[in-house]
PDB file of C-alpha atoms in Angstrom:
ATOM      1  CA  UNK A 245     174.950  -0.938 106.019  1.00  0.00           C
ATOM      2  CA  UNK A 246     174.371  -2.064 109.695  1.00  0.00           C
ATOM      3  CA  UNK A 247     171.860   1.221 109.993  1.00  0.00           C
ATOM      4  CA  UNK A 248     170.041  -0.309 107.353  1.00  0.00           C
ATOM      5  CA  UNK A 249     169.548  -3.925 108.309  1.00  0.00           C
ATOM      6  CA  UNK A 250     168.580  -2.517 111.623  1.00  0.00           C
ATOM      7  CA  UNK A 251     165.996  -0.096 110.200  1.00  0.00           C
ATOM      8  CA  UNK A 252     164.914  -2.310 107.554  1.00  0.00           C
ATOM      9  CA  UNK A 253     164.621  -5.343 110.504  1.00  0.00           C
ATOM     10  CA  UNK A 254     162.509  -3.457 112.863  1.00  0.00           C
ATOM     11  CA  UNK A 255     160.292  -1.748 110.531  1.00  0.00           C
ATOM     12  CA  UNK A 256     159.583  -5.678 109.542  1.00  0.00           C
ATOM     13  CA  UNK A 257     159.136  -6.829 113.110  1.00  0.00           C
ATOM     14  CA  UNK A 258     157.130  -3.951 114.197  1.00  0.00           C
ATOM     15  CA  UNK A 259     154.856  -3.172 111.342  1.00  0.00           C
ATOM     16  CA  UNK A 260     153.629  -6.938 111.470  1.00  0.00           C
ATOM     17  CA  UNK A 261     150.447  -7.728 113.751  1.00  0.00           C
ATOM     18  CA  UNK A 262     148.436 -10.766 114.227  1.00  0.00           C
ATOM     19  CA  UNK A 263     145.412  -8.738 115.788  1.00  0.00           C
ATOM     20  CA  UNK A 264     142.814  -9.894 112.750  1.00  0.00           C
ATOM     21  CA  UNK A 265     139.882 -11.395 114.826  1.00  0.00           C
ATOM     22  CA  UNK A 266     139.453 -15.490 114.223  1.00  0.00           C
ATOM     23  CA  UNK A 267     136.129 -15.438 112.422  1.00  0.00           C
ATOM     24  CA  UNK A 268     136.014 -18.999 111.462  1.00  0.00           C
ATOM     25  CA  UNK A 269     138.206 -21.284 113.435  1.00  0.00           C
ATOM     26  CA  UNK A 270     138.298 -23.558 110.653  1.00  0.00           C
ATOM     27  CA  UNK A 271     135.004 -24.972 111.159  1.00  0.00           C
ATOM     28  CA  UNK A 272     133.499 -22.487 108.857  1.00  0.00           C
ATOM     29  CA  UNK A 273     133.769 -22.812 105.088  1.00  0.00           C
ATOM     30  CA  UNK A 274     134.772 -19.722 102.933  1.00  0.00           C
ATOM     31  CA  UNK A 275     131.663 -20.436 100.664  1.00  0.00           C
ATOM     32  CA  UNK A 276     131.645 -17.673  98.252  1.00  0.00           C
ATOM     33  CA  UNK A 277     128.588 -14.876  98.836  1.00  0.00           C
ATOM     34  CA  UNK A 278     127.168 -12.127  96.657  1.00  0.00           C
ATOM     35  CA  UNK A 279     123.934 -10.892  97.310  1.00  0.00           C
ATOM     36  CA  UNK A 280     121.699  -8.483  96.515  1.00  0.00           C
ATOM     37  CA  UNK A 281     119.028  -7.294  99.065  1.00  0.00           C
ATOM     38  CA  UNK A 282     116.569  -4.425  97.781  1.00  0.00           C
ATOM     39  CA  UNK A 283     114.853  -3.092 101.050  1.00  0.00           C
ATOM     40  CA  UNK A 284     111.717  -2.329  99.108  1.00  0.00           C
ATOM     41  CA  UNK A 285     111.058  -6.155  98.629  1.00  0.00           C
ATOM     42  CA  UNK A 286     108.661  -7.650 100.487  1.00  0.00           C
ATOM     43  CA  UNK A 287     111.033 -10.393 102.072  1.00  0.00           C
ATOM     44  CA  UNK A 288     113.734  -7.774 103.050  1.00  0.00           C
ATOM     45  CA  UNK A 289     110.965  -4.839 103.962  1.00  0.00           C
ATOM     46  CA  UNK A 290     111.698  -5.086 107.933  1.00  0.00           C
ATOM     47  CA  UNK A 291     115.491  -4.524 107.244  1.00  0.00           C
ATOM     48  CA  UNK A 292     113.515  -1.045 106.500  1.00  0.00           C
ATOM     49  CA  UNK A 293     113.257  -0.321 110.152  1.00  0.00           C
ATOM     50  CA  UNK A 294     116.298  -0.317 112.482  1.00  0.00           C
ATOM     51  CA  UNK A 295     117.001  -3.109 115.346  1.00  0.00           C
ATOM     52  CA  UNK A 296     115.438  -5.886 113.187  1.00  0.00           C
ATOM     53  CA  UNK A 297     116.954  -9.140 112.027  1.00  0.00           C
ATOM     54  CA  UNK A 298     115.729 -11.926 109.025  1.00  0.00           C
ATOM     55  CA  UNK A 299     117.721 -14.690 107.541  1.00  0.00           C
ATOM     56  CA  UNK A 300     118.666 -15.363 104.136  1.00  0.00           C
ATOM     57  CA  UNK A 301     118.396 -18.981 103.487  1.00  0.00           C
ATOM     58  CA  UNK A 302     120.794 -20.602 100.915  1.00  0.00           C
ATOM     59  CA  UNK A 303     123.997 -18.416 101.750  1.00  0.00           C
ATOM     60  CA  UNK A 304     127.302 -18.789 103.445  1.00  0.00           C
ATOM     61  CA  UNK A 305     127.509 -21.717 105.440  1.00  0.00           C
ATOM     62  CA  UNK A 306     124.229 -21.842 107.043  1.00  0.00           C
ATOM     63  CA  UNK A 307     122.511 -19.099 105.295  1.00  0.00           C
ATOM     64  CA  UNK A 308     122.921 -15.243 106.347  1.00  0.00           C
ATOM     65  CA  UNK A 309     121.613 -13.236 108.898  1.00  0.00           C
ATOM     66  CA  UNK A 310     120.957  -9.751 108.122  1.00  0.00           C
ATOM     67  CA  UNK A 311     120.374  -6.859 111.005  1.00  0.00           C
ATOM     68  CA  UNK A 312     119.762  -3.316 110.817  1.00  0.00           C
ATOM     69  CA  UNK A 313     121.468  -1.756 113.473  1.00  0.00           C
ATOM     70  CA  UNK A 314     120.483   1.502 112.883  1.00  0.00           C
ATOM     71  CA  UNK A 315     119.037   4.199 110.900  1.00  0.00           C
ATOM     72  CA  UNK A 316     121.790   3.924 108.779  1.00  0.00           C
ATOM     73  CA  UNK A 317     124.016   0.494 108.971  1.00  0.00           C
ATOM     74  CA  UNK A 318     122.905  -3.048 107.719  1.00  0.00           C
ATOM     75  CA  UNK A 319     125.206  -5.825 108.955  1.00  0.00           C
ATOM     76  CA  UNK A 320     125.439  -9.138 107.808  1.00  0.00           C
ATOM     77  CA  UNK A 321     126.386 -12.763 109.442  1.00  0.00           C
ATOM     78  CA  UNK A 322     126.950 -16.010 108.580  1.00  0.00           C
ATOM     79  CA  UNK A 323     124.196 -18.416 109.857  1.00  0.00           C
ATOM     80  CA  UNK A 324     126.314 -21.069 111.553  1.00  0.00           C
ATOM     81  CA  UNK A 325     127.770 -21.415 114.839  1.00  0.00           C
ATOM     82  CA  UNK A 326     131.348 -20.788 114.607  1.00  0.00           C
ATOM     83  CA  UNK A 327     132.241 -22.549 117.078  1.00  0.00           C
ATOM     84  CA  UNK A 328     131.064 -26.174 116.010  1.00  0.00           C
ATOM     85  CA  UNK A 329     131.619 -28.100 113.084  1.00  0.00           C
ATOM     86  CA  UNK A 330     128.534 -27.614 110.294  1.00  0.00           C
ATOM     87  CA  UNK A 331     125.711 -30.205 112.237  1.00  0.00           C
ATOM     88  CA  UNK A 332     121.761 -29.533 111.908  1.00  0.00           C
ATOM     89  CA  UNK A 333     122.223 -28.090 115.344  1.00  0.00           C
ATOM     90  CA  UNK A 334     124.693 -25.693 114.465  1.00  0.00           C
ATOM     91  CA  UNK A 335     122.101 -23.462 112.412  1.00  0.00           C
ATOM     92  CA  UNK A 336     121.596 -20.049 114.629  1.00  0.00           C
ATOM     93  CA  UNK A 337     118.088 -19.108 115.421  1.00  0.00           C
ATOM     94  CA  UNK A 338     117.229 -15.179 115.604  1.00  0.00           C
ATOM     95  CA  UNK A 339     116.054 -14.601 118.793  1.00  0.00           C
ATOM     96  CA  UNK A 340     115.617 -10.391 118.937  1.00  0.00           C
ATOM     97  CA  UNK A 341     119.189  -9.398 118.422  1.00  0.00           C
ATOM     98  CA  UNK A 342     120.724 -12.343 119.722  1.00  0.00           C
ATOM     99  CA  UNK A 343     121.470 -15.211 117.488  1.00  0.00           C
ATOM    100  CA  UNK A 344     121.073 -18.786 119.705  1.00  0.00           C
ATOM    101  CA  UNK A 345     122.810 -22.347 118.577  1.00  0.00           C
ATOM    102  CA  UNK A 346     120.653 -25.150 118.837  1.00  0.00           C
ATOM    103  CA  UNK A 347     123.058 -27.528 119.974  1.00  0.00           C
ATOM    104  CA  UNK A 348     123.022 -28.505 123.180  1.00  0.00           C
ATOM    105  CA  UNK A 349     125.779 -25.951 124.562  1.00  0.00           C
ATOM    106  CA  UNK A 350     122.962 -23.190 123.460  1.00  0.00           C
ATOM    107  CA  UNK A 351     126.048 -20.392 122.280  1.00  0.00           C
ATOM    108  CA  UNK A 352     124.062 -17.301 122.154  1.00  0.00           C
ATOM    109  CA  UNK A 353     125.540 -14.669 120.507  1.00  0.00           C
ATOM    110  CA  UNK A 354     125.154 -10.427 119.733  1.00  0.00           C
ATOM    111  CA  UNK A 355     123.772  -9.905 116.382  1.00  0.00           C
ATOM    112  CA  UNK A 356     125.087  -5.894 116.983  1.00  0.00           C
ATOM    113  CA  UNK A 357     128.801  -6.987 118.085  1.00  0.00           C
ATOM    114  CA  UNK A 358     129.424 -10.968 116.515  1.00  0.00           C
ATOM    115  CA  UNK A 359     130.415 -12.100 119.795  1.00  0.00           C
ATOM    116  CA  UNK A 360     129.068 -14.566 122.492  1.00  0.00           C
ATOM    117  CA  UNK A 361     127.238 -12.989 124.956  1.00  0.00           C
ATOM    118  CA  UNK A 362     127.003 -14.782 128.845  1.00  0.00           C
ATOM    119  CA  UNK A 363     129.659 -15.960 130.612  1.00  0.00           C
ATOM    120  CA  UNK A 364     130.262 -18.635 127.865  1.00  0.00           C
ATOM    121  CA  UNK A 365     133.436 -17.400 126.451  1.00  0.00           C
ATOM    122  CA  UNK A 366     133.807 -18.623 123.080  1.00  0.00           C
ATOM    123  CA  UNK A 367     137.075 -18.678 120.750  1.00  0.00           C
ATOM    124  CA  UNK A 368     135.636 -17.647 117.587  1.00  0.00           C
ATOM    125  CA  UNK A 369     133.157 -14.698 116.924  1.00  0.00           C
ATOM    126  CA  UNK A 370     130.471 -14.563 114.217  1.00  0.00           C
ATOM    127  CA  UNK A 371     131.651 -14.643 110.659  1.00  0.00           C
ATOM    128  CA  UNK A 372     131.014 -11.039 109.170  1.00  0.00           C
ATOM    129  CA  UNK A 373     130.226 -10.668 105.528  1.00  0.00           C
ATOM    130  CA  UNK A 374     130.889  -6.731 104.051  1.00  0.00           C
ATOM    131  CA  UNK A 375     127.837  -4.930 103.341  1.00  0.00           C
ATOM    132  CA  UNK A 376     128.072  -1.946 100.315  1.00  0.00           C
ATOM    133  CA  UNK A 377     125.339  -0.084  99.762  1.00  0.00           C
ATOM    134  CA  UNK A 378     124.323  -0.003  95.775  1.00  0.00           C
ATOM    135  CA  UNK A 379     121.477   2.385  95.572  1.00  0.00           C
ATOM    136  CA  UNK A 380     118.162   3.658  96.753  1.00  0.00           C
ATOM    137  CA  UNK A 381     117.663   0.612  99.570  1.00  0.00           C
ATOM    138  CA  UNK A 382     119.753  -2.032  97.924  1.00  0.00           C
ATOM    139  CA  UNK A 383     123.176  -3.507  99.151  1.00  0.00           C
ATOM    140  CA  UNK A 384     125.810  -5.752  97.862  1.00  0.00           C
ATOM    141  CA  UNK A 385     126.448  -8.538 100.894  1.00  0.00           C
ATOM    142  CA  UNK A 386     130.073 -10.382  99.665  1.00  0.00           C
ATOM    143  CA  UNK A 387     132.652 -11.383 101.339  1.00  0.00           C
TER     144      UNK A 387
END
């Protein structure tokens, strides 16, 4: 029986992790998103091409930011600084493939990666949202 409350105990202690990245750091909401983006429309058309970035106003937090990496990933971000509480400042402006905060700290972060870029080391990285494609050039964005 000892065996067993060992085995039982270490399996418990060593197949827990806390190694989830902090995408929020509680200043983000977990506002509901589920969005459809067809590629062939003429608002989404330069996701068509790869290292190009657009917004999508009225999602997430502060809208979404959408970036095709490559020929054949889209990824998508929430539009608010994670690391400030939800300001008019804290809307990220695309700049390339950097997303910049508009507060006056001016985080900058990777729009490939979701992480600050500089030697500003910031707590919390971009909030991801999953990305499924659907079809011929359409995708689900949800989280």
């Amino acid at each position: 029986m000892k065996k067993l409350f060992l085995m039982l105990s270490c399996v418990v202690v060593l197949g827990c992790s806390k190694n989830d990245p902090i995408y929020n750091c509680n200043y983000l909401l977990d506002v509901g998103v589920n969005l459809t983006v067809n590629l062939n429309l003429p608002q989404f058309n330069q996701l068509l091409f790869p290292v190009n970035a657009i917004r999508v106003e009225n999602y997430g937090n502060n809208g979404i930011i959408l970036v095709r990496a490559n020929a054949n990933s889209i990824l998508a971000w929430d539009g608010a600084d994670p690391n400030h509480t939800s300001s008019s400042c804290s809307k990220l402006t695309i700049v390339g493939l950097n997303a910049v905060c508009g507060c006056e700290d001016g985080n900058e972060y990777s729009l490939l990666a979701g992480t600050a870029l500089n030697d500003n080391a910031q707590p919390c990285t971009l909030k991801p949202y999953r990305v499924e494609a659907i079809g011929n050039n359409s995708y689900l964005i949800s989280n």
